[in-house]
Short mmCIF file of N, CA, C and O in Angstrom, two decimals:
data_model
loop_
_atom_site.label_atom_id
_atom_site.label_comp_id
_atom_site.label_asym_id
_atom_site.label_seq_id
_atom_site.Cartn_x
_atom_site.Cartn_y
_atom_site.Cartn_z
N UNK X 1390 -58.26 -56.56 -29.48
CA UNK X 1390 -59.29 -55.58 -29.74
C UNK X 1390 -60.46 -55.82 -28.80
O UNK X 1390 -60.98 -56.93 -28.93
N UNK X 1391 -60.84 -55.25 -28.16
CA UNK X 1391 -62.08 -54.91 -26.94
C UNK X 1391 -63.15 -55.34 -27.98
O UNK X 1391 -63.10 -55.31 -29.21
N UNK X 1392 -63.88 -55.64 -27.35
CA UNK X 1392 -64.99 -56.32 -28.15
C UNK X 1392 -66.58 -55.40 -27.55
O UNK X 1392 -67.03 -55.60 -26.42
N UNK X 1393 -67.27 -54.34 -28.62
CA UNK X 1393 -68.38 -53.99 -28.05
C UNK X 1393 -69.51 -54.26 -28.20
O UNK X 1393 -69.93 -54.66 -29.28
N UNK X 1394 -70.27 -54.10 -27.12
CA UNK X 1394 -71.72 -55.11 -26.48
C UNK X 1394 -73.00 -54.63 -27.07
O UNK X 1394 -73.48 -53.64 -26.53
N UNK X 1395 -73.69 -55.18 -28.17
CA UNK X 1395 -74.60 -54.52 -28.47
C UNK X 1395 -75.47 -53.63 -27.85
O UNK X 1395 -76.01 -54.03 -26.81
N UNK X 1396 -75.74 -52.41 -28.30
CA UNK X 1396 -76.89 -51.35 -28.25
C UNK X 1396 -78.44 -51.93 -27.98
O UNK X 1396 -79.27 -52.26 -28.82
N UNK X 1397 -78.56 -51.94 -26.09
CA UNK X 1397 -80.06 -52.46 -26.57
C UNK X 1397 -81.30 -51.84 -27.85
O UNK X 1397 -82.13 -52.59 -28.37
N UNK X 1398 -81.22 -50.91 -28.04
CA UNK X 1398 -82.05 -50.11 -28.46
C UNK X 1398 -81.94 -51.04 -29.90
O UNK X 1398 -82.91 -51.65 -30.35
N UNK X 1399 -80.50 -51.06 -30.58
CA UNK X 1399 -80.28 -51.23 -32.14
C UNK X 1399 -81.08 -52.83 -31.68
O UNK X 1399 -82.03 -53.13 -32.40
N UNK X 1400 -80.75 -53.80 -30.60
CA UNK X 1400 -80.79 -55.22 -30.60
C UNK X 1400 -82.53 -55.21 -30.58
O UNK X 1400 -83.13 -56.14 -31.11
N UNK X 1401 -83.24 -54.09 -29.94
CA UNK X 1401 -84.43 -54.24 -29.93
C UNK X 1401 -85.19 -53.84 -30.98
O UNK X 1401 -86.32 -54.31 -31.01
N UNK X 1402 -84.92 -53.20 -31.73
CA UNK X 1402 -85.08 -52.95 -33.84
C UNK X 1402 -85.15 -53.77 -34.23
O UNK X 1402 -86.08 -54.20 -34.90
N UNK X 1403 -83.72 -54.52 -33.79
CA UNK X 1403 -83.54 -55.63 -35.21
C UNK X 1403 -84.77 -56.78 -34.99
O UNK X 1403 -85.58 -57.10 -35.85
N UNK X 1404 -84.70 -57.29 -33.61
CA UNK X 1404 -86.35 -58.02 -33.27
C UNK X 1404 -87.34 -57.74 -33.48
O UNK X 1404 -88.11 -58.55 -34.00
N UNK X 1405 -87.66 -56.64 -33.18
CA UNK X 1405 -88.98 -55.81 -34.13
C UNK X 1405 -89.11 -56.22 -35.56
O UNK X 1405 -90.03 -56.84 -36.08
N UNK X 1406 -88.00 -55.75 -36.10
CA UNK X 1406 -88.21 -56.32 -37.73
C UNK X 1406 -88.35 -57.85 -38.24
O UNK X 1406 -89.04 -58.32 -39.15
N UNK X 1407 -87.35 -58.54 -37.22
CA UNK X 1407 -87.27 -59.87 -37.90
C UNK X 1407 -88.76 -60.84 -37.34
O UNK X 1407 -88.87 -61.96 -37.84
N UNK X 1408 -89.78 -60.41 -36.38
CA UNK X 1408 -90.87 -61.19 -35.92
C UNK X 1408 -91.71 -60.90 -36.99
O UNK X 1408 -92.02 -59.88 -37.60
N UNK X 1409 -92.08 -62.54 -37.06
CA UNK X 1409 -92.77 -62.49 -38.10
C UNK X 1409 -94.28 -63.36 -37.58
O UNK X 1409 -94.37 -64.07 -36.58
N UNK X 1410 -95.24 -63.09 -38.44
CA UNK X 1410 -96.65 -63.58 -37.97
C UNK X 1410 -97.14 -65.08 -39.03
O UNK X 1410 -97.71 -65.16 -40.12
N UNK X 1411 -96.49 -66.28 -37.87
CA UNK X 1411 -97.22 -67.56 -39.29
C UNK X 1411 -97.71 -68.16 -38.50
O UNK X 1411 -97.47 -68.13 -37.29
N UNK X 1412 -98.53 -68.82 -39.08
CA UNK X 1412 -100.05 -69.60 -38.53
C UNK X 1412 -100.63 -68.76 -36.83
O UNK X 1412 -100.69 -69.12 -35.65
N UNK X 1413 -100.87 -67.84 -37.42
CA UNK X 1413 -101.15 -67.13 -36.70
C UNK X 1413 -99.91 -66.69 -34.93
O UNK X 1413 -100.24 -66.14 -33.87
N UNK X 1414 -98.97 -67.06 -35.23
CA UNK X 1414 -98.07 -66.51 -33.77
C UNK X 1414 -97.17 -65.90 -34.43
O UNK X 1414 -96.88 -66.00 -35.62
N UNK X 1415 -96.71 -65.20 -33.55
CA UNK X 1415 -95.39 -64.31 -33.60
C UNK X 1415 -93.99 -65.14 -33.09
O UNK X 1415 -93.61 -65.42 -31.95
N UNK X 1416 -93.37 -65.42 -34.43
CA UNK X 1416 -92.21 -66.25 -34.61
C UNK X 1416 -90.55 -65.75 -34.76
O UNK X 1416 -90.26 -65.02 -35.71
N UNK X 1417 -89.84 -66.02 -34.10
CA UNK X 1417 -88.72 -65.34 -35.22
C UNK X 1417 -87.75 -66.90 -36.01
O UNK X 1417 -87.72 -67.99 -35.44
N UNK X 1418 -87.34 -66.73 -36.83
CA UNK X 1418 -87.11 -68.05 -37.43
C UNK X 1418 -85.54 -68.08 -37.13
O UNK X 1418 -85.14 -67.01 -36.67
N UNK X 1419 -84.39 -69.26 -37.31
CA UNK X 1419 -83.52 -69.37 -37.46
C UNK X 1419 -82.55 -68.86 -37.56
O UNK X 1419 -81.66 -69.21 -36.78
N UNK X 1420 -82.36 -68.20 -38.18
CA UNK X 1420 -81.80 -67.46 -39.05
C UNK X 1420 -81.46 -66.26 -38.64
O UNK X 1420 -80.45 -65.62 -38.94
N UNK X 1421 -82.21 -66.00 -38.03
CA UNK X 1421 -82.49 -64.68 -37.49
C UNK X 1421 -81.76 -64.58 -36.05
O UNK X 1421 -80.86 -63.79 -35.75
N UNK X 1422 -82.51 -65.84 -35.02
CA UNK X 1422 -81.84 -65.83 -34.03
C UNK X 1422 -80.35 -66.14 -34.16
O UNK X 1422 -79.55 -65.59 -33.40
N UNK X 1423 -79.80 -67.29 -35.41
CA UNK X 1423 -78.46 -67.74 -34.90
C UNK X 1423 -77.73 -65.83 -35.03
O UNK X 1423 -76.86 -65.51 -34.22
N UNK X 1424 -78.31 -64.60 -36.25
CA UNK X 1424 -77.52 -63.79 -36.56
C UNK X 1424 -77.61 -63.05 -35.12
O UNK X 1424 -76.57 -62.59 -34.65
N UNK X 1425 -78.97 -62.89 -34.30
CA UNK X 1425 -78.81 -62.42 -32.67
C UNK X 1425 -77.31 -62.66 -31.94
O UNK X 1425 -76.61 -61.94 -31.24
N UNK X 1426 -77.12 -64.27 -32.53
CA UNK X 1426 -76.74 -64.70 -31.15
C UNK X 1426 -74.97 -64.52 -31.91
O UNK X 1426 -74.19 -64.07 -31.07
N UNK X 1427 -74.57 -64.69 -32.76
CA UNK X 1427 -73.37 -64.34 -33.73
C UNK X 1427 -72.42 -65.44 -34.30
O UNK X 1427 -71.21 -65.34 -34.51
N UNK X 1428 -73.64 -67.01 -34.59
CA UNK X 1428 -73.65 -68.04 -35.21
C UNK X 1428 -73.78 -68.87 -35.99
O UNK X 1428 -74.96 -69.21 -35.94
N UNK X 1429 -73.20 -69.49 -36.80
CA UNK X 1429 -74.33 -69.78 -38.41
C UNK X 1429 -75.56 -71.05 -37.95
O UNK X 1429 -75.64 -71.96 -37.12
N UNK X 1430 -76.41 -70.47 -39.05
CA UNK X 1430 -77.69 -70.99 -38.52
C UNK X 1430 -76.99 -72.81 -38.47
O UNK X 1430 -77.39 -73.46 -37.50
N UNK X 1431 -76.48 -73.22 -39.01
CA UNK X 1431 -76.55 -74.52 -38.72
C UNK X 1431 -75.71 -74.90 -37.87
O UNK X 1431 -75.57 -76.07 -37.51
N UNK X 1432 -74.88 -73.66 -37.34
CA UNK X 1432 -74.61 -74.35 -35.84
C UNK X 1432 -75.89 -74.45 -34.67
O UNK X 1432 -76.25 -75.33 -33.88
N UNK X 1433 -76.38 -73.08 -35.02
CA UNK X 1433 -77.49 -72.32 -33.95
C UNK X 1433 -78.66 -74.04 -33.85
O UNK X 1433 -79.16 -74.46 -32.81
N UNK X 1434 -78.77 -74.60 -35.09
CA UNK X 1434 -79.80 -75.68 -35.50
C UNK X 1434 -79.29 -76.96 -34.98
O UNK X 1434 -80.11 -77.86 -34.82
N UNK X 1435 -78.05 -77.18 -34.69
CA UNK X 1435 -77.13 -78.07 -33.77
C UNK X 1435 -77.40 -78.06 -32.75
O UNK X 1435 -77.44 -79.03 -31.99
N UNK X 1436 -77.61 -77.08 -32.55
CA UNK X 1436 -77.55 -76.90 -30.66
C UNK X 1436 -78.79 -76.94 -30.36
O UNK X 1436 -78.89 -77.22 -29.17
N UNK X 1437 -79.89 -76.78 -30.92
CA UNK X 1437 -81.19 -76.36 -30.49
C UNK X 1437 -82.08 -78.51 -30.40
O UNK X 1437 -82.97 -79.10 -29.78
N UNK X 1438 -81.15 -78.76 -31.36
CA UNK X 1438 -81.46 -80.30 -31.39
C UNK X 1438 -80.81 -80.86 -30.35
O UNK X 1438 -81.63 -81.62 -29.84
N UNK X 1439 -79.90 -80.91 -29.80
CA UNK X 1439 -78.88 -81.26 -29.09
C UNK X 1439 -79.05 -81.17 -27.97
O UNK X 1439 -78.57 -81.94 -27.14
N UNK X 1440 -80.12 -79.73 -27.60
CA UNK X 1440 -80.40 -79.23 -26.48
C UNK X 1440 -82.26 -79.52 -25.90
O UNK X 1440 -82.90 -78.90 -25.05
N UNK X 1441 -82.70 -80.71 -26.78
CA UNK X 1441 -84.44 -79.79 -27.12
C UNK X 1441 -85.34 -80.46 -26.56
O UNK X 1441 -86.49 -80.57 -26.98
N UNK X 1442 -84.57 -81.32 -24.83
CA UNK X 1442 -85.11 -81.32 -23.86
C UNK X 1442 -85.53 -79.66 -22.74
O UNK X 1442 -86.28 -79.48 -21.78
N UNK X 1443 -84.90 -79.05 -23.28
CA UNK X 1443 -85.04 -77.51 -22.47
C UNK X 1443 -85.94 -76.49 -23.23
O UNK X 1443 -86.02 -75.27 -23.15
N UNK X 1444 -86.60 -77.44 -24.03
CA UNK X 1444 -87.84 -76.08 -25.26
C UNK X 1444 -89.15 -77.36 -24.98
O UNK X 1444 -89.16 -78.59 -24.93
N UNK X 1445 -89.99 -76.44 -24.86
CA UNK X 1445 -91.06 -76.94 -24.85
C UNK X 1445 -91.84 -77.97 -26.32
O UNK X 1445 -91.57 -77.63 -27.47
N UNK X 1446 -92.42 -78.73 -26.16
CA UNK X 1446 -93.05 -79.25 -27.24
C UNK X 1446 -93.39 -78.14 -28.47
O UNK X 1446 -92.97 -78.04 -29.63
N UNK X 1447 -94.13 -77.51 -27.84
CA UNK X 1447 -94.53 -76.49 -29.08
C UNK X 1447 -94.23 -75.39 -29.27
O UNK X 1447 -95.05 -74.58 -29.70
N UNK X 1448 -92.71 -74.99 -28.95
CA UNK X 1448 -91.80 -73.84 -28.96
C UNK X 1448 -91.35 -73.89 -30.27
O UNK X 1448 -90.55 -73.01 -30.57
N UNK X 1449 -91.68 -74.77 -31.20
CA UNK X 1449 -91.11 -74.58 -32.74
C UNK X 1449 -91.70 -75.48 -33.41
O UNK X 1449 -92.29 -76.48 -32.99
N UNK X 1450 -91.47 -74.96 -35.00
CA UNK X 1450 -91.61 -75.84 -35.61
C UNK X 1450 -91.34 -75.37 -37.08
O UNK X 1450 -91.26 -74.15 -37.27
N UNK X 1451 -91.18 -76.37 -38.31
CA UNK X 1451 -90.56 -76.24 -39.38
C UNK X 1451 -91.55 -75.57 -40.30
O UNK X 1451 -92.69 -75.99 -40.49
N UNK X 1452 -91.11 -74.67 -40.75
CA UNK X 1452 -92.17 -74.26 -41.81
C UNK X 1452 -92.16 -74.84 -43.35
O UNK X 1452 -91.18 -74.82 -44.10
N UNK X 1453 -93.33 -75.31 -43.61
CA UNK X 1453 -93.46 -75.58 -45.01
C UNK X 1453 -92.85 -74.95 -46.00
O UNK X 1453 -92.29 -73.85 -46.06
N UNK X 1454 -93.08 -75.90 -46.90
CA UNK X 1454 -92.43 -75.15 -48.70
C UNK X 1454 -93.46 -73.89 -48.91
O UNK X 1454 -92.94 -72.81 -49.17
N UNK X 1455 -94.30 -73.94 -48.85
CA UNK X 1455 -95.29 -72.79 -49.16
C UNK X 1455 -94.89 -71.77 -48.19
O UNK X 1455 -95.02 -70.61 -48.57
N UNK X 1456 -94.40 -71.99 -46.95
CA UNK X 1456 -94.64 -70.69 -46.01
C UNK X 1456 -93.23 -70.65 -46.65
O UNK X 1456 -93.26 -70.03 -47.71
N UNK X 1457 -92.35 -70.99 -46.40
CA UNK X 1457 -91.09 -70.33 -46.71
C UNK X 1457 -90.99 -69.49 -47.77
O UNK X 1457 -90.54 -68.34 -47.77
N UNK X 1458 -91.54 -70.30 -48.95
CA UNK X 1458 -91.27 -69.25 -50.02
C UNK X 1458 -92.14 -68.04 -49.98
O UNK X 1458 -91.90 -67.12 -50.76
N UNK X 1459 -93.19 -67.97 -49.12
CA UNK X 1459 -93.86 -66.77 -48.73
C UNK X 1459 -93.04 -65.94 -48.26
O UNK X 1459 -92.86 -64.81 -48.71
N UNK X 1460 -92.41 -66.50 -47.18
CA UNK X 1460 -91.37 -65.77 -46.07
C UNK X 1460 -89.98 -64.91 -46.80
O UNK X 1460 -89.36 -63.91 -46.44
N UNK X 1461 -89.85 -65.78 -47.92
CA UNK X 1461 -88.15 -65.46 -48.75
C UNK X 1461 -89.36 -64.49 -49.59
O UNK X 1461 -88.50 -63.82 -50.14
N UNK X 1462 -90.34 -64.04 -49.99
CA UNK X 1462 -90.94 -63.32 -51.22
C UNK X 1462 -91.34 -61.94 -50.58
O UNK X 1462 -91.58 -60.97 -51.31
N UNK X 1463 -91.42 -61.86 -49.14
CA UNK X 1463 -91.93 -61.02 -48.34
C UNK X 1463 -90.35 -60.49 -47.36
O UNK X 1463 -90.15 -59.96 -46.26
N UNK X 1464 -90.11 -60.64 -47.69
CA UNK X 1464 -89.02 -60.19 -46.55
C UNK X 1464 -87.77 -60.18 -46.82
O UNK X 1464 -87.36 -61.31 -46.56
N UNK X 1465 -86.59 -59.28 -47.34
CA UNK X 1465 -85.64 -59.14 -48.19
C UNK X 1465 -84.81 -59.48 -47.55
O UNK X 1465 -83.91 -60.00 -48.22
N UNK X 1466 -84.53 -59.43 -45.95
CA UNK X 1466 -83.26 -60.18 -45.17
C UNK X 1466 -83.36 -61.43 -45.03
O UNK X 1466 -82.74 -62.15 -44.24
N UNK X 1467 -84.12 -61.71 -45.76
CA UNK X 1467 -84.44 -63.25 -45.72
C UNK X 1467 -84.47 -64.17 -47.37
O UNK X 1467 -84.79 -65.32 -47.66
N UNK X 1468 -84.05 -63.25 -48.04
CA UNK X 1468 -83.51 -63.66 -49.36
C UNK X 1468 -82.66 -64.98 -49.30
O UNK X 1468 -83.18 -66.00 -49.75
N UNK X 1469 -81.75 -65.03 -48.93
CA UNK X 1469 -80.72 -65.98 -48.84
C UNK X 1469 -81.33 -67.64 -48.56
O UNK X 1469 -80.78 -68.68 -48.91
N UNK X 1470 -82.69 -67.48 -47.79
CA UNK X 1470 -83.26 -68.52 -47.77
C UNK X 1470 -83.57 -69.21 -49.04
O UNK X 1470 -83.58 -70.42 -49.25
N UNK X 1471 -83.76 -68.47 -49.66
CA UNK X 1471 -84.26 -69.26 -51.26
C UNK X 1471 -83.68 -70.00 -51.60
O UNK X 1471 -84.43 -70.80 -52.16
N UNK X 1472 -82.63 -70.36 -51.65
CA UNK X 1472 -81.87 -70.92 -52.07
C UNK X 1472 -80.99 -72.24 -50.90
O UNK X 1472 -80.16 -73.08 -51.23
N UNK X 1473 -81.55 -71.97 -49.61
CA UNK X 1473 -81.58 -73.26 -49.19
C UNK X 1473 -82.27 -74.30 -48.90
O UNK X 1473 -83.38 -74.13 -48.40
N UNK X 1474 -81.66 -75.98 -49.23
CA UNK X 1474 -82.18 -77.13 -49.17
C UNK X 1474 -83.25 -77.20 -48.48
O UNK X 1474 -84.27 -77.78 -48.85
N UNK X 1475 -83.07 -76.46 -47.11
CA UNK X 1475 -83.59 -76.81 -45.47
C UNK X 1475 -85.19 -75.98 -45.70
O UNK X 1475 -85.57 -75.19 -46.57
N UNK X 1476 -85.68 -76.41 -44.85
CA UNK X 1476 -86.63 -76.14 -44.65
C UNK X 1476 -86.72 -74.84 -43.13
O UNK X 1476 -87.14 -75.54 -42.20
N UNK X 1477 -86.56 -73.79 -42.74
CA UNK X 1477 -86.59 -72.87 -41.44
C UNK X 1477 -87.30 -73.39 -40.67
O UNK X 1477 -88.38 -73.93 -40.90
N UNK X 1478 -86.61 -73.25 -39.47
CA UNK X 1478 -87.55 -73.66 -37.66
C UNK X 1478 -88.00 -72.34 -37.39
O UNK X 1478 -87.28 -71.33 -37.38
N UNK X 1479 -89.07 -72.38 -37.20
CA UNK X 1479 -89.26 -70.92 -36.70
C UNK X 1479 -89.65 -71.07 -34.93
O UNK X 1479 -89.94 -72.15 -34.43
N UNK X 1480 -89.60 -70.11 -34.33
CA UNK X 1480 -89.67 -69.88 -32.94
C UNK X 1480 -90.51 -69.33 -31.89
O UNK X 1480 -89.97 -68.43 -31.24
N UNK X 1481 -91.45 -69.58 -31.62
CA UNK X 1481 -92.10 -68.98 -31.04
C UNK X 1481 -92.28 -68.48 -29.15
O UNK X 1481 -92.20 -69.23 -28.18
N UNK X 1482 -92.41 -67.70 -29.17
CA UNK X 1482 -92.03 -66.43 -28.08
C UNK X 1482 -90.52 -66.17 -27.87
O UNK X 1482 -90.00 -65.70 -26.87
N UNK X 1483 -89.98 -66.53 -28.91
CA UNK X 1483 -87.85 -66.08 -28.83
C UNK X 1483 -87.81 -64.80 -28.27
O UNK X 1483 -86.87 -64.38 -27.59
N UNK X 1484 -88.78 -64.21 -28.54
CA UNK X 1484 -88.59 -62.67 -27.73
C UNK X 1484 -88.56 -62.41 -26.24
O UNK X 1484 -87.84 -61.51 -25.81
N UNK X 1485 -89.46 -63.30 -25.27
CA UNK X 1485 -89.63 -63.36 -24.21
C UNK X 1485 -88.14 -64.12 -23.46
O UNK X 1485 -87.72 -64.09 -22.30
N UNK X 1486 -87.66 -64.71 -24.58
CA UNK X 1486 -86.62 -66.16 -23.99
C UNK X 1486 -85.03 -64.92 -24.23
O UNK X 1486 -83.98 -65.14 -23.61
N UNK X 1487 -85.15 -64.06 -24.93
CA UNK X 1487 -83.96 -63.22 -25.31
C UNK X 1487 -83.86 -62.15 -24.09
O UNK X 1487 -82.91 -61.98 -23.33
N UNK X 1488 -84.91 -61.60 -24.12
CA UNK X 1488 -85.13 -60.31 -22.83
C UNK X 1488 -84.00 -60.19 -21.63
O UNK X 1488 -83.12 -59.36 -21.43
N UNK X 1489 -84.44 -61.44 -20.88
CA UNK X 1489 -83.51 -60.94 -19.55
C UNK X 1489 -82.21 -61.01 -19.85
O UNK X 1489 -81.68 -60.98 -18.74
N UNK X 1490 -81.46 -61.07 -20.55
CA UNK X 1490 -79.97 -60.11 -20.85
C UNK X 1490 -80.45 -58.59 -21.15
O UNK X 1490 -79.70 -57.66 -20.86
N UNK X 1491 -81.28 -58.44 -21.52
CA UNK X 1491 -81.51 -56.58 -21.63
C UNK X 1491 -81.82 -55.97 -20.42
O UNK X 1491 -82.29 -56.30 -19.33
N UNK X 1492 -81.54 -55.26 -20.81
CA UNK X 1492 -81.79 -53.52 -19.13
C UNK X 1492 -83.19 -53.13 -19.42
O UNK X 1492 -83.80 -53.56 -20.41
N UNK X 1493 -83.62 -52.44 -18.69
CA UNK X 1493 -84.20 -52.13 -18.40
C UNK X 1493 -85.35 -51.64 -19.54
O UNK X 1493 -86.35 -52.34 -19.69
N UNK X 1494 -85.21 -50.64 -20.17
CA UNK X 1494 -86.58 -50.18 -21.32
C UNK X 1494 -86.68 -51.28 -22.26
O UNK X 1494 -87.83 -51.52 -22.63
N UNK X 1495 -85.76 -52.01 -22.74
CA UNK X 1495 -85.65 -52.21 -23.84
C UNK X 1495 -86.21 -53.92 -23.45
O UNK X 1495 -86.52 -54.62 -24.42
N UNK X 1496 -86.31 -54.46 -22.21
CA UNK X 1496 -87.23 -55.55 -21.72
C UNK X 1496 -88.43 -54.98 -21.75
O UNK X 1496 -89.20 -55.84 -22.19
N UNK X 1497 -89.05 -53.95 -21.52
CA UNK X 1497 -90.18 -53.61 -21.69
C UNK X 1497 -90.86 -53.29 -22.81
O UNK X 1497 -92.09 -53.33 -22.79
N UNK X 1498 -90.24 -52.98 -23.85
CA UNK X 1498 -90.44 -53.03 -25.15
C UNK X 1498 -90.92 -54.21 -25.58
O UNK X 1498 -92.04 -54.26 -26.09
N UNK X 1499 -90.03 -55.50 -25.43
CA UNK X 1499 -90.14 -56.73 -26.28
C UNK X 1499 -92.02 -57.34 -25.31
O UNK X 1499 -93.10 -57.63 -25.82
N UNK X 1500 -91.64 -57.29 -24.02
CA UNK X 1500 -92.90 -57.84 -23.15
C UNK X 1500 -94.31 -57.98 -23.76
O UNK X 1500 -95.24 -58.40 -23.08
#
């Protein structure tokens, strides 16, 4: 079965929705990216450790018990968090780091 390539337009929605605003930056968390990328978050959280000479010092960081359960109380695709152990990495500028696989409008959108 041919396998088809996401819709920039739909891929640039779904980022729209999932950025979220904590301690003041625009983050997208875990969760979110491993579902971008078509991975479970604790592989996506494997690799990002594994790899995290290539992210800057302050390209992430774990969000508290308080923000999370803010995050799972505010945001319904993000339900499923409630109920895990972990604590979310969230990400900051993932949007800028996703872009250059997109064409043309839809890089200009995220910018």
């Amino acid at each position: 079965m041919e396998s088809v390539a996401p819709n920039p337009v739909e891929l640039v929605e779904t980022l729209e929705t999932s950025i979220l605003l904590i301690r003041g930056q625009k983050v997208l968390l875990d969760a979110d990216l491993a579902q971008l990328y078509g991975v479970p978050t604790k592989r996506f959280n494997e690799q990002v450790r594994r790899n995290r000479e290539r992210f800057p010092a302050d390209f992430m960081f774990q969000l508290t018990v308080k923000e999370k359960s803010e995050v799972v109380a505010n945001c319904v695709h993000l339900s499923k968090l409630k109920y895990s152990p972990y604590q979310p990495f969230a990400f900051r500028d993932a949007p800028h780091i996703l872009t250059p696989g997109l064409p043309g409008p839809a890089q200009d959108t995220l910018s």
